[in-house]
XYZ file of C-alpha atoms in Angstrom:
742
model
C 38.849 -43.459 -37.347
C 37.494 -39.894 -36.869
C 35.160 -38.053 -39.166
C 36.530 -34.990 -40.412
C 34.224 -32.823 -39.070
C 31.681 -31.257 -42.752
C 32.750 -27.284 -42.131
C 31.210 -24.518 -44.947
C 32.286 -24.672 -48.521
C 33.215 -22.675 -51.294
C 35.105 -19.107 -50.024
C 33.209 -16.206 -51.111
C 33.846 -13.398 -48.694
C 31.011 -10.585 -49.017
C 32.156 -7.035 -49.811
C 30.230 -4.083 -49.777
C 30.711 -3.295 -53.039
C 28.912 -7.256 -53.238
C 26.618 -6.401 -50.476
C 25.616 -3.114 -52.250
C 24.195 -5.131 -55.034
C 22.996 -7.783 -54.076
C 20.614 -5.226 -51.836
C 19.672 -3.363 -54.930
C 18.758 -7.075 -56.534
C 16.485 -7.518 -53.074
C 14.752 -4.391 -53.032
C 13.749 -3.698 -57.081
C 12.882 -7.459 -56.416
C 10.211 -6.229 -53.806
C 8.778 -3.415 -54.827
C 7.805 -5.259 -58.605
C 6.281 -7.460 -56.155
C 4.639 -5.216 -54.030
C 3.490 -2.367 -55.386
C -0.060 -3.221 -56.732
C 0.173 -3.747 -53.103
C 0.816 -0.039 -52.117
C -2.377 0.916 -54.415
C -5.792 2.020 -52.311
C -7.762 -0.196 -50.654
C -7.124 -3.621 -48.677
C -7.934 -7.358 -49.911
C -11.590 -7.813 -49.296
C -11.131 -11.621 -47.784
C -8.290 -10.313 -45.384
C -7.411 -9.818 -42.092
C -5.683 -6.868 -42.692
C -8.702 -5.014 -41.061
C -8.148 -6.225 -38.367
C -4.412 -5.241 -37.964
C -5.087 -1.643 -38.040
C -7.365 -2.052 -35.655
C -5.312 -4.015 -33.332
C -2.237 -1.839 -33.463
C -5.400 1.454 -33.229
C -6.109 0.110 -30.123
C -2.969 -0.596 -28.816
C -1.973 2.706 -29.213
C -5.052 4.329 -27.446
C -3.729 1.858 -24.708
C -1.186 3.658 -24.384
C -2.022 6.873 -24.211
C -3.693 5.375 -20.781
C -0.456 4.686 -19.638
C -0.899 0.917 -20.357
C 2.250 -0.546 -21.881
C 1.317 -4.045 -21.726
C -2.572 -3.644 -21.681
C -4.142 -7.649 -21.646
C -7.248 -6.317 -22.168
C -8.007 -3.948 -24.852
C -9.535 -1.095 -23.970
C -12.163 -0.375 -27.172
C -12.459 -3.344 -28.351
C -16.045 -4.813 -27.403
C -17.868 -1.652 -27.894
C -15.264 -0.071 -25.346
C -16.145 -2.418 -22.336
C -12.673 -3.946 -23.094
C -11.926 -8.157 -23.711
C -9.000 -9.679 -23.641
C -6.615 -9.757 -27.112
C -3.150 -9.501 -25.251
C -3.503 -11.407 -23.622
C -3.901 -14.181 -25.961
C -3.041 -12.881 -29.620
C 0.888 -12.602 -30.039
C 1.754 -8.519 -29.729
C 4.600 -7.985 -31.887
C 2.884 -6.729 -35.092
C 0.695 -5.276 -33.760
C 3.384 -2.683 -31.495
C 5.996 -2.665 -34.575
C 2.596 -1.096 -37.020
C 1.944 1.233 -33.449
C 5.679 2.043 -34.654
C 5.120 2.788 -37.772
C 2.375 5.081 -37.382
C 4.180 6.855 -34.929
C 6.550 8.081 -37.389
C 3.521 9.282 -39.129
C 2.892 7.565 -41.177
C -1.380 6.622 -41.662
C -3.449 3.379 -39.858
C -3.315 2.018 -43.215
C 0.127 3.123 -44.605
C 1.581 2.296 -41.106
C 0.233 -1.794 -41.445
C 1.249 -1.651 -45.337
C 5.345 -0.614 -44.589
C 4.520 -3.158 -41.454
C 3.953 -6.178 -44.463
C 6.507 -4.625 -46.280
C 9.758 -4.961 -43.401
C 8.678 -7.914 -42.607
C 8.882 -9.704 -46.250
C 12.612 -7.083 -47.053
C 13.416 -9.068 -43.254
C 12.671 -12.896 -44.696
C 14.508 -11.925 -48.310
C 17.283 -10.261 -46.414
C 17.486 -12.986 -43.601
C 17.688 -15.988 -46.288
C 20.516 -13.944 -48.495
C 23.068 -14.178 -45.154
C 21.609 -17.419 -44.184
C 22.448 -19.316 -47.077
C 25.513 -17.451 -48.197
C 26.673 -18.681 -44.021
C 25.718 -21.786 -44.581
C 27.012 -22.293 -47.794
C 29.781 -19.275 -48.688
C 28.689 -18.867 -51.666
C 27.091 -16.289 -53.159
C 25.275 -16.768 -55.706
C 23.030 -19.126 -53.339
C 22.803 -16.231 -50.992
C 21.041 -14.703 -53.801
C 18.539 -17.400 -55.404
C 18.033 -17.889 -51.181
C 17.350 -14.112 -50.560
C 15.122 -13.812 -53.821
C 13.760 -17.463 -53.295
C 11.889 -16.217 -49.501
C 11.477 -12.698 -50.373
C 9.385 -14.558 -53.171
C 7.914 -16.833 -51.627
C 3.886 -17.189 -53.191
C 2.664 -17.834 -49.540
C 4.506 -15.372 -48.382
C 3.150 -12.653 -50.280
C -0.249 -14.058 -50.314
C -0.229 -13.597 -45.735
C 0.757 -10.019 -47.221
C -2.350 -9.624 -50.156
C -5.077 -11.737 -49.647
C -4.919 -13.387 -46.438
C -3.452 -10.122 -44.373
C -1.767 -12.539 -42.356
C 1.103 -10.088 -40.898
C 1.587 -12.800 -37.422
C 2.482 -15.606 -39.440
C 4.594 -13.682 -41.813
C 6.567 -11.458 -38.931
C 7.646 -14.882 -37.460
C 8.234 -16.364 -40.289
C 10.579 -13.675 -41.051
C 12.862 -14.221 -38.847
C 12.983 -17.519 -39.261
C 16.144 -17.241 -41.236
C 18.092 -14.949 -38.771
C 16.758 -18.111 -35.894
C 18.687 -20.811 -37.908
C 22.136 -18.270 -38.910
C 21.869 -17.488 -35.038
C 21.096 -21.470 -33.326
C 23.760 -22.559 -35.631
C 26.815 -19.791 -34.622
C 25.563 -20.892 -30.734
C 25.814 -25.393 -32.078
C 29.331 -23.956 -33.699
C 30.159 -23.223 -30.051
C 31.887 -19.465 -31.518
C 31.488 -17.843 -28.387
C 28.787 -17.876 -25.588
C 28.276 -13.832 -27.737
C 25.579 -16.342 -29.731
C 23.138 -17.241 -27.054
C 21.427 -13.679 -26.480
C 20.769 -13.413 -30.045
C 19.465 -16.576 -30.064
C 17.513 -16.212 -27.515
C 15.908 -13.073 -28.578
C 15.221 -14.698 -31.215
C 13.448 -16.787 -30.128
C 11.691 -14.604 -28.003
C 10.854 -12.999 -31.037
C 9.391 -15.329 -33.378
C 7.237 -16.740 -30.268
C 5.437 -13.096 -29.844
C 5.246 -12.707 -33.324
C 3.046 -15.606 -33.859
C 2.333 -18.075 -31.512
C 1.210 -21.224 -33.835
C 4.053 -21.366 -35.366
C 6.834 -21.238 -32.907
C 4.318 -24.459 -32.159
C 5.922 -25.624 -35.334
C 9.375 -24.393 -35.305
C 10.916 -24.969 -32.233
C 10.299 -28.503 -33.498
C 11.800 -28.778 -36.276
C 14.527 -25.707 -35.057
C 15.840 -29.041 -32.692
C 16.041 -31.713 -35.711
C 17.341 -29.174 -37.515
C 20.138 -27.957 -34.967
C 20.788 -32.199 -33.889
C 20.727 -33.424 -37.230
C 23.758 -30.619 -37.695
C 25.304 -31.584 -34.945
C 25.648 -35.002 -35.775
C 26.626 -34.308 -39.069
C 29.473 -31.440 -38.063
C 30.389 -33.952 -35.175
C 29.526 -31.238 -32.095
C 28.620 -32.683 -28.884
C 28.166 -29.401 -26.749
C 24.818 -29.742 -27.558
C 23.502 -28.055 -25.087
C 24.294 -24.440 -25.279
C 22.064 -24.263 -28.334
C 18.378 -25.415 -25.566
C 19.863 -23.028 -22.962
C 19.932 -20.553 -25.848
C 16.166 -21.902 -26.240
C 15.675 -21.688 -22.657
C 16.096 -18.402 -22.533
C 14.205 -16.957 -25.207
C 11.109 -19.314 -23.874
C 11.720 -17.335 -20.757
C 12.436 -13.666 -22.167
C 8.268 -14.087 -23.591
C 7.008 -16.416 -21.311
C 4.793 -12.591 -19.640
C 3.306 -14.081 -23.040
C 3.095 -17.498 -23.808
C 2.564 -18.692 -20.739
C -0.791 -17.407 -19.432
C -2.242 -17.162 -22.560
C -1.432 -21.161 -22.720
C -2.268 -22.173 -19.262
C -5.646 -19.434 -19.683
C -6.909 -20.585 -22.495
C -9.545 -21.597 -20.235
C -10.776 -18.382 -20.017
C -11.936 -17.232 -23.765
C -13.600 -19.109 -25.575
C -10.949 -20.050 -28.122
C -12.071 -23.374 -28.731
C -15.613 -22.309 -29.404
C -14.541 -19.717 -32.182
C -10.653 -20.773 -33.007
C -12.016 -24.578 -33.805
C -15.989 -25.020 -35.213
C -16.570 -25.347 -38.721
C -14.217 -25.283 -41.512
C -11.457 -24.352 -39.657
C -11.080 -28.211 -38.138
C -7.434 -29.162 -38.679
C -8.332 -32.396 -39.086
C -10.564 -31.821 -41.585
C -8.316 -29.536 -43.998
C -6.478 -31.956 -44.106
C -5.794 -32.911 -48.169
C -4.954 -36.421 -50.370
C -1.539 -35.997 -52.405
C -3.235 -34.417 -55.313
C -4.075 -31.538 -53.002
C -0.317 -30.810 -52.115
C 1.039 -29.054 -54.703
C -0.825 -26.252 -57.323
C -1.644 -27.278 -60.438
C 0.063 -23.377 -62.049
C 3.657 -22.086 -62.313
C 2.656 -19.118 -61.536
C 1.098 -18.957 -57.712
C -3.002 -18.879 -58.007
C -3.474 -16.003 -55.247
C -7.338 -15.351 -55.942
C -8.952 -18.620 -57.100
C -9.024 -21.214 -54.419
C -9.556 -20.827 -50.605
C -7.535 -23.344 -50.322
C -3.143 -22.699 -50.642
C -1.194 -25.690 -51.546
C 2.685 -25.955 -52.843
C 3.653 -23.814 -54.887
C 4.479 -24.885 -57.770
C 7.299 -22.880 -58.159
C 8.832 -23.883 -53.953
C 8.046 -27.556 -55.213
C 10.472 -27.494 -57.476
C 13.158 -25.901 -56.100
C 12.472 -28.499 -53.141
C 13.048 -30.409 -55.706
C 16.000 -28.884 -58.099
C 18.424 -28.895 -53.816
C 17.590 -32.243 -53.174
C 19.008 -33.794 -56.364
C 22.129 -31.262 -56.099
C 22.763 -32.925 -53.108
C 22.143 -36.924 -54.914
C 24.906 -36.019 -58.179
C 27.683 -33.475 -55.760
C 29.798 -34.002 -53.336
C 29.168 -36.853 -50.786
C 30.672 -34.882 -47.903
C 27.326 -32.067 -47.568
C 25.141 -34.694 -48.906
C 23.958 -35.113 -45.249
C 23.583 -32.040 -44.312
C 21.334 -31.015 -47.829
C 19.432 -34.830 -47.223
C 18.383 -32.880 -43.546
C 17.007 -29.908 -44.775
C 15.134 -32.142 -47.233
C 13.838 -33.681 -44.379
C 13.031 -30.618 -42.757
C 11.210 -29.694 -45.566
C 8.896 -32.982 -45.719
C 7.644 -32.907 -42.774
C 5.293 -29.728 -43.277
C 4.277 -31.695 -45.730
C 3.179 -34.721 -44.424
C 1.386 -32.346 -41.918
C -0.468 -30.882 -44.456
C -1.530 -34.044 -45.957
C -4.144 -36.780 -44.545
C -2.204 -40.154 -43.734
C -1.046 -36.824 -40.836
C -4.756 -36.719 -38.789
C -3.914 -39.307 -36.365
C -1.374 -36.875 -35.969
C -3.756 -34.523 -34.505
C -6.430 -36.924 -33.364
C -3.217 -37.958 -30.225
C -2.215 -34.008 -29.952
C -4.420 -31.001 -29.330
C -2.635 -28.475 -29.110
C -1.395 -28.909 -33.152
C -5.282 -28.217 -33.998
C -4.765 -24.241 -32.298
C -2.866 -24.361 -36.337
C -6.172 -24.572 -38.038
C -5.671 -25.064 -40.995
C -2.078 -27.293 -41.837
C -1.969 -25.269 -45.406
C -0.716 -23.015 -42.702
C 2.837 -24.628 -42.778
C 3.759 -23.887 -45.862
C 4.981 -21.060 -44.433
C 7.382 -23.660 -43.198
C 7.748 -25.554 -46.420
C 8.666 -22.633 -48.376
C 11.728 -21.539 -45.588
C 13.337 -25.510 -45.607
C 12.173 -25.381 -50.017
C 14.559 -22.195 -50.706
C 17.594 -23.271 -48.116
C 17.542 -26.584 -49.872
C 17.799 -25.227 -53.346
C 20.884 -22.891 -52.294
C 22.426 -26.105 -51.723
C 23.452 -26.441 -55.041
C 26.111 -24.501 -55.889
C 28.124 -27.147 -53.476
C 28.234 -28.634 -56.668
C 31.506 -28.209 -58.032
C 29.586 -29.297 -61.375
C 28.158 -25.418 -60.713
C 31.634 -23.653 -60.175
C 32.229 -20.311 -62.517
C 29.847 -19.474 -65.218
C 27.508 -22.671 -65.058
C 26.701 -21.285 -61.448
C 25.570 -17.840 -62.318
C 23.788 -19.114 -65.312
C 21.894 -21.550 -63.001
C 21.150 -19.089 -60.504
C 19.958 -16.079 -63.321
C 17.224 -19.187 -64.440
C 16.049 -20.035 -61.246
C 16.109 -16.546 -60.459
C 13.890 -15.851 -63.633
C 11.364 -18.961 -62.939
C 10.993 -17.354 -58.697
C 10.210 -14.414 -59.760
C 7.582 -15.757 -62.442
C 6.167 -17.910 -59.796
C 5.462 -15.341 -57.977
C 4.906 -11.971 -59.386
C 3.281 -12.998 -62.686
C -0.522 -12.878 -60.752
C 0.306 -11.372 -57.507
C -2.344 -8.479 -59.591
C -5.263 -8.036 -57.186
C -8.709 -8.629 -59.615
C -11.044 -5.493 -59.573
C -13.273 -6.679 -57.719
C -11.004 -8.544 -54.806
C -9.654 -5.062 -53.708
C -11.958 -1.621 -51.174
C -10.230 1.360 -52.762
C -13.085 3.403 -49.954
C -10.749 1.728 -46.289
C -8.526 4.213 -44.990
C -6.851 5.933 -42.338
C -8.848 8.546 -42.335
C -11.975 6.069 -41.006
C -9.924 5.128 -38.291
C -11.408 6.025 -35.577
C -13.249 3.800 -32.420
C -17.153 5.403 -34.007
C -15.334 3.745 -37.396
C -14.172 0.600 -35.130
C -17.910 0.475 -33.417
C -19.542 1.019 -36.586
C -17.772 -1.908 -38.271
C -18.019 -4.037 -35.247
C -22.330 -4.510 -34.583
C -23.193 -5.317 -38.389
C -21.491 -7.568 -39.094
C -17.516 -7.658 -38.729
C -18.126 -7.993 -34.830
C -15.190 -10.092 -34.353
C -13.250 -7.164 -34.532
C -14.200 -6.417 -30.998
C -12.455 -9.185 -29.901
C -11.013 -12.688 -30.892
C -11.510 -13.624 -27.998
C -14.456 -13.744 -26.043
C -14.966 -14.309 -22.530
C -16.200 -17.624 -21.176
C -18.035 -16.051 -19.042
C -20.374 -14.264 -22.078
C -23.186 -16.221 -22.515
C -24.275 -14.087 -25.946
C -22.214 -12.994 -28.472
C -20.756 -9.111 -28.131
C -23.059 -8.221 -31.414
C -25.819 -8.885 -29.537
C -24.899 -5.504 -27.560
C -25.812 -2.967 -30.098
C -28.500 -4.690 -32.047
C -31.516 -2.350 -31.280
C -33.749 -4.500 -32.514
C -35.090 -6.227 -29.184
C -35.388 -3.977 -26.771
C -35.322 -5.597 -23.641
C -36.191 -9.204 -25.220
C -35.175 -12.296 -22.330
C -32.322 -10.278 -20.861
C -33.201 -12.522 -18.286
C -32.945 -9.911 -14.873
C -34.522 -8.846 -12.502
C -35.146 -4.662 -11.565
C -32.299 -3.813 -9.185
C -33.753 -3.567 -4.938
C -34.372 -0.038 -3.855
C -33.479 3.700 -6.063
C -29.247 3.297 -5.223
C -27.784 6.824 -5.658
C -24.100 5.905 -7.267
C -20.829 8.431 -8.998
C -17.933 7.954 -10.813
C -15.271 9.123 -9.419
C -12.994 7.512 -11.813
C -12.730 5.634 -14.770
C -10.191 3.756 -16.295
C -9.122 1.103 -18.517
C -8.417 -1.035 -15.936
C -9.471 0.842 -12.733
C -12.992 1.954 -12.255
C -14.591 3.919 -8.009
C -17.686 4.351 -7.049
C -19.271 6.118 -4.450
C -23.380 4.471 -4.341
C -25.322 5.407 -1.478
C -28.662 2.749 -0.578
C -31.643 2.196 0.962
C -30.731 -1.296 -0.140
C -28.675 -3.361 -1.624
C -28.125 -3.731 -4.683
C -26.280 -4.749 -7.689
C -23.289 -2.778 -9.229
C -22.640 -3.566 -12.983
C -19.743 -2.061 -14.147
C -18.641 -1.359 -17.751
C -16.738 -4.705 -18.112
C -16.766 -7.574 -19.557
C -15.306 -9.856 -16.751
C -12.750 -11.709 -17.584
C -10.170 -13.452 -14.259
C -7.532 -10.701 -12.307
C -10.848 -8.252 -12.037
C -10.703 -7.163 -8.584
C -13.750 -5.271 -6.222
C -13.197 -3.521 -3.009
C -16.230 -2.570 -0.942
C -15.055 0.608 1.397
C -11.591 -1.270 1.625
C -12.220 -4.759 1.798
C -12.136 -6.990 -1.025
C -15.493 -9.107 -2.179
C -15.124 -11.331 -4.881
C -16.885 -10.132 -8.268
C -19.236 -12.000 -10.932
C -19.912 -11.270 -14.511
C -23.187 -10.861 -14.731
C -25.813 -10.914 -17.579
C -25.796 -12.693 -20.837
C -22.332 -10.456 -21.224
C -20.576 -11.230 -18.611
C -20.367 -7.892 -17.165
C -17.903 -7.701 -13.750
C -21.049 -7.410 -11.185
C -20.682 -7.098 -7.184
C -23.737 -7.598 -4.773
C -23.706 -3.722 -2.954
C -24.678 -3.769 0.839
C -27.287 -0.319 2.046
C -25.971 2.234 3.202
C -22.481 4.921 1.733
C -19.592 2.736 -0.417
C -16.692 3.220 -1.588
C -16.794 0.911 -4.220
C -13.939 -0.252 -6.326
C -13.278 -2.318 -9.564
C -9.715 -2.281 -9.849
C -7.624 -5.358 -13.214
C -4.325 -6.817 -11.891
C -2.623 -10.254 -12.431
C -3.329 -13.861 -11.843
C -0.674 -16.113 -9.997
C 0.286 -17.335 -12.699
C 0.722 -13.709 -15.463
C 2.470 -12.842 -11.754
C 5.209 -15.762 -11.594
C 5.079 -15.454 -15.636
C 6.436 -12.457 -15.549
C 9.072 -12.389 -13.392
C 10.282 -15.282 -15.180
C 10.391 -12.488 -18.271
C 11.780 -9.760 -16.062
C 14.946 -12.110 -14.614
C 15.500 -13.698 -18.341
C 15.450 -10.075 -19.958
C 18.528 -9.240 -17.103
C 20.048 -12.648 -17.196
C 20.007 -11.402 -21.292
C 21.955 -7.604 -20.491
C 24.207 -8.791 -18.082
C 25.105 -11.728 -21.182
C 25.239 -9.045 -23.224
C 26.773 -6.775 -20.944
C 30.450 -8.661 -20.657
C 30.391 -10.486 -24.341
C 32.633 -7.649 -25.886
C 31.079 -8.910 -29.281
C 27.563 -7.922 -28.553
C 28.180 -4.722 -27.413
C 26.633 -2.672 -30.490
C 23.356 -4.944 -29.952
C 22.874 -3.592 -25.989
C 23.912 -0.115 -27.286
C 21.430 -0.916 -29.564
C 18.407 -1.842 -26.904
C 19.256 1.020 -25.041
C 19.121 3.438 -27.659
C 15.614 1.503 -28.843
C 14.565 1.626 -25.329
C 15.309 6.021 -25.271
C 14.322 6.430 -28.917
C 10.225 4.867 -27.092
C 10.327 6.885 -24.518
C 10.871 10.033 -25.940
C 8.857 9.364 -29.136
C 6.004 8.904 -26.949
C 6.144 11.640 -24.181
C 5.893 13.878 -27.787
C 3.492 12.394 -28.657
C 1.699 11.383 -25.956
C 2.867 13.394 -23.045
C 2.738 12.101 -19.807
C -0.582 10.031 -20.668
C -3.549 9.986 -19.358
C -4.953 8.582 -16.145
C -7.817 8.064 -15.176
C -10.949 10.152 -15.508
C -12.820 11.659 -13.041
C -15.921 12.469 -14.218
C -17.815 15.084 -12.825
C -20.593 14.061 -10.812
C -24.241 15.211 -11.733
C -26.830 13.221 -10.344
C -30.232 12.960 -12.366
C -33.143 11.572 -13.167
C -35.021 10.760 -15.942
C -38.368 8.956 -15.990
C -38.360 5.085 -16.750
C -36.110 5.011 -13.799
C -33.008 6.161 -16.082
C -30.202 8.212 -14.103
C -27.693 10.449 -15.280
C -25.139 10.167 -13.069
C -22.410 12.050 -14.754
C -19.975 13.520 -16.976
C -16.180 14.023 -18.352
C -15.479 16.745 -20.358
C -11.411 17.098 -21.390
C -12.173 20.667 -22.593
C -14.358 23.111 -22.980
C -13.096 24.627 -25.523
C -13.124 24.212 -29.379
C -12.849 25.758 -33.095
C -16.086 25.865 -35.865
C -15.024 22.534 -37.085
C -13.901 20.675 -34.428
C -15.273 17.872 -32.096
C -16.399 18.475 -29.013
C -15.631 14.640 -27.215
C -17.713 14.153 -24.340
C -17.940 10.956 -21.771
C -21.766 10.353 -19.957
C -22.343 8.148 -17.165
C -25.597 6.501 -16.533
C -27.179 3.562 -14.726
C -31.272 2.449 -15.509
C -33.153 0.229 -12.283
C -34.341 -1.337 -14.757
C -33.735 -2.857 -18.475
C -35.612 0.577 -20.819
C -38.704 -0.186 -22.556
C -36.886 1.851 -25.529
C -34.747 2.858 -26.801
C -34.264 6.134 -26.266
C -31.838 8.333 -28.489
C -29.001 11.023 -26.349
C -29.333 14.610 -27.763
C -26.316 17.644 -27.418
C -28.140 21.084 -28.055
C -25.147 23.739 -27.722
C -27.172 27.465 -27.419
C -26.459 30.832 -26.958
C -26.246 31.721 -23.025
C -30.063 33.469 -23.680
C -32.028 29.664 -25.602
C -32.305 32.084 -28.594
C -29.721 30.116 -31.086
C -28.926 26.426 -31.087
C -25.372 26.552 -33.096
C -25.134 22.580 -33.503
C -26.439 19.296 -32.589
C -26.220 15.334 -32.028
C -28.734 12.990 -32.076
C -27.876 9.485 -31.015
C -27.475 6.099 -29.562
C -24.904 5.727 -26.364
C -22.155 5.206 -27.194
C -21.696 6.068 -30.813
C -24.349 4.714 -31.363
C -23.107 1.036 -30.517
C -25.300 0.651 -27.243
C -29.056 0.960 -27.397
C -30.646 1.441 -24.464
C -32.941 -1.234 -25.272
C -29.865 -4.052 -23.999
C -29.257 -1.833 -21.171
C -28.795 -3.992 -18.069
C -30.079 -3.575 -14.784
C -27.237 -1.701 -12.121
C -24.747 -1.643 -15.523
C -22.895 1.500 -14.912
C -23.289 2.931 -18.879
C -20.292 4.020 -20.793
C -21.429 7.024 -23.353
C -19.031 8.208 -25.739
C -20.659 11.295 -27.150
C -19.502 13.585 -30.216
C -20.866 16.957 -31.185
C -19.022 18.856 -34.301
C -18.989 22.667 -34.607
C -19.821 24.084 -37.776
C -17.158 25.725 -39.472
C -19.919 29.540 -39.061
C -20.213 29.516 -35.853
C -19.252 32.655 -33.987
C -17.043 32.985 -31.929
C -18.101 32.815 -28.050
C -19.677 31.164 -24.993
C -22.189 29.240 -25.362
C -24.166 26.105 -23.293
C -23.527 22.354 -23.647
C -27.197 21.308 -22.950
C -28.066 17.225 -22.916
C -30.124 14.562 -22.637
C -32.683 11.998 -23.439
C -35.540 11.554 -26.408
C -38.578 9.450 -27.293
C -37.056 8.889 -31.214
C -40.872 8.096 -32.221
C -42.437 10.963 -30.889
C -39.851 13.338 -30.698
C -41.128 13.597 -27.310
C -37.234 14.160 -24.685
C -37.180 12.217 -21.280
C -38.689 13.866 -17.898
C -35.959 14.531 -15.594
C -37.671 14.892 -12.252
C -34.611 15.890 -10.406
C -31.141 17.170 -11.473
C -28.165 19.911 -10.809
C -29.320 22.675 -13.358
C -32.206 21.772 -15.585
C -33.341 23.456 -18.750
C -36.705 24.328 -20.133
C -38.160 21.213 -22.400
C -36.369 18.722 -20.494
C -32.585 20.319 -20.871
C -29.585 18.951 -18.301
C -27.220 21.764 -18.779
C -24.286 20.949 -18.538
C -22.015 23.991 -18.118
C -20.498 26.697 -20.904
C -18.517 25.824 -23.594
C -16.415 28.289 -25.600
C -15.692 28.511 -29.059
C -12.923 30.162 -30.135
C -11.868 31.828 -33.452
C -10.801 29.754 -36.197
């Protein structure tokens, strides 16, 4: 006898009035749960600051015409690092887009967290309402996921935007994929593929666990609902993998190029060592404790929701029991992977260890537990008023468990982290004072020393282990950008040239057009090559590896398939139109904000020889006019024949043309005080960003910009042996600066 397929129960059909009311309920609960989050400051324990600076670094790359920068240009004190090569990019792009709308960097990051939580709640409302055809189930599901303590924990305590964003897409993904399973036209393939790609681009570690659980969900539902065609969801998933291949394929295939295992899989981040016994799986208090313990456990309220759903399956309609038991099993799997009994699985499947902390699976457990709770309204005993009473009781329980303990204690909240502080200078300053991973989460495998040592000034030249370069080469920087450097060299002997970029596969060098293999040089693995004697043009350019190129091709083909598929689906025409409108808006906003962007810099050659074998190669001065109160940005280029014996400082002076008055000055170590000369490598081209603040009371007029180096202990300028223009006192004349009126 053929079994009748199980169909959604009930007959609820949402309308505009009920939907508006329900969205208002979700919105009010979101505001009540997030109002403390929007106070000034940030959680002290969280990665929130990392989220801010990832977006800031991406914005800097866009200004330099890099739309998908695998190497972050401002990481590692300006030497670059493969952040977006490995770190999932979706949340970073979202934050940057919100900043473009006029929000400060801190506010844009908080808005991204807020948007992710709202996306989670609305998505679960739609998914649960569609799956169980009951408004009460939709409301309980939406509230339960919006106020899931672990999701709020990601925002408040952890600052884990990438993970939260991936979790917020889950109800949308399962909703769309279930449509595909039910063969409701090919139209649902395209949003399903986009959502699957979105989860992958939001947080690859979450996606690693979502993919098999989604497959189990679809296989289970296919058996329960007697859906024979199970290949269509697989096709949607494959297309989603293709859409996101440009990111995940190189991140997975080239993970040996970075010290990921060294920094991510050590100490307290070893997944198998973070498993807990059964008593540790569930937190002990009804109101979730966000602040007292580093290791979170399953919230009591989430456990209650799962239990309520399971009881509902046992006493409810037999026709829906299998579906609810499937959801119960899916809830149990993440919890099992947190339990110490799962240790053999982690030891057998090494890829699972990248989760670092198995309690991160609480997000997936929360998703399935909330879906399970929404299913109880299929029970006929909860029809009518009784169901609304149950929904109200569950809603109150959800709200209390999530919000009661959410106010951050005073000692857990910084009040001094504001959008006004966000700058390249602040980025470097924080990086050298202990928060060094802000510069790069993924150190190049060719670095033998921590990047923070590059900025430590206390031990000039200490055991860097590199001899002076041969001869006395003359080097000119003719072009410099994040992924391109071009030099003119003249030398009477072969020498090692070290570009101011950390080596990573993809860098290529040419000498007079002939390809040479660059090598990582020195303890920080700078892009280096042996340059023959004579006059040469040297180019260093960052590009794709064969794997990255193949991944890009796969993604381009997948995008074309996705667009063509949408174009043939009448029901999805709004989605296609929205995709083109979004691209158009991004283009318009980008042009309005940056204009055409900036290409590679074209520094002015200024070959100056200072004592101790230090050379100034040139400078880049974007503007020779400034107003009082503004900062003049200057980029100097230096090189040393050998590591300097002292930590010299760079000075900038703005003086009157007759040198009778100095109206502005700055004195600090190179590269915004983060690249002391005592750590320079022989033959390294050093990029040195400097800023000179024009005082508010500076009279309008024409001035001269002077620069040089001095020995801070003796307060003595380094002797200039030769230069195109030198003023008395060993000061290099970099030309006129016009100060205009306010």
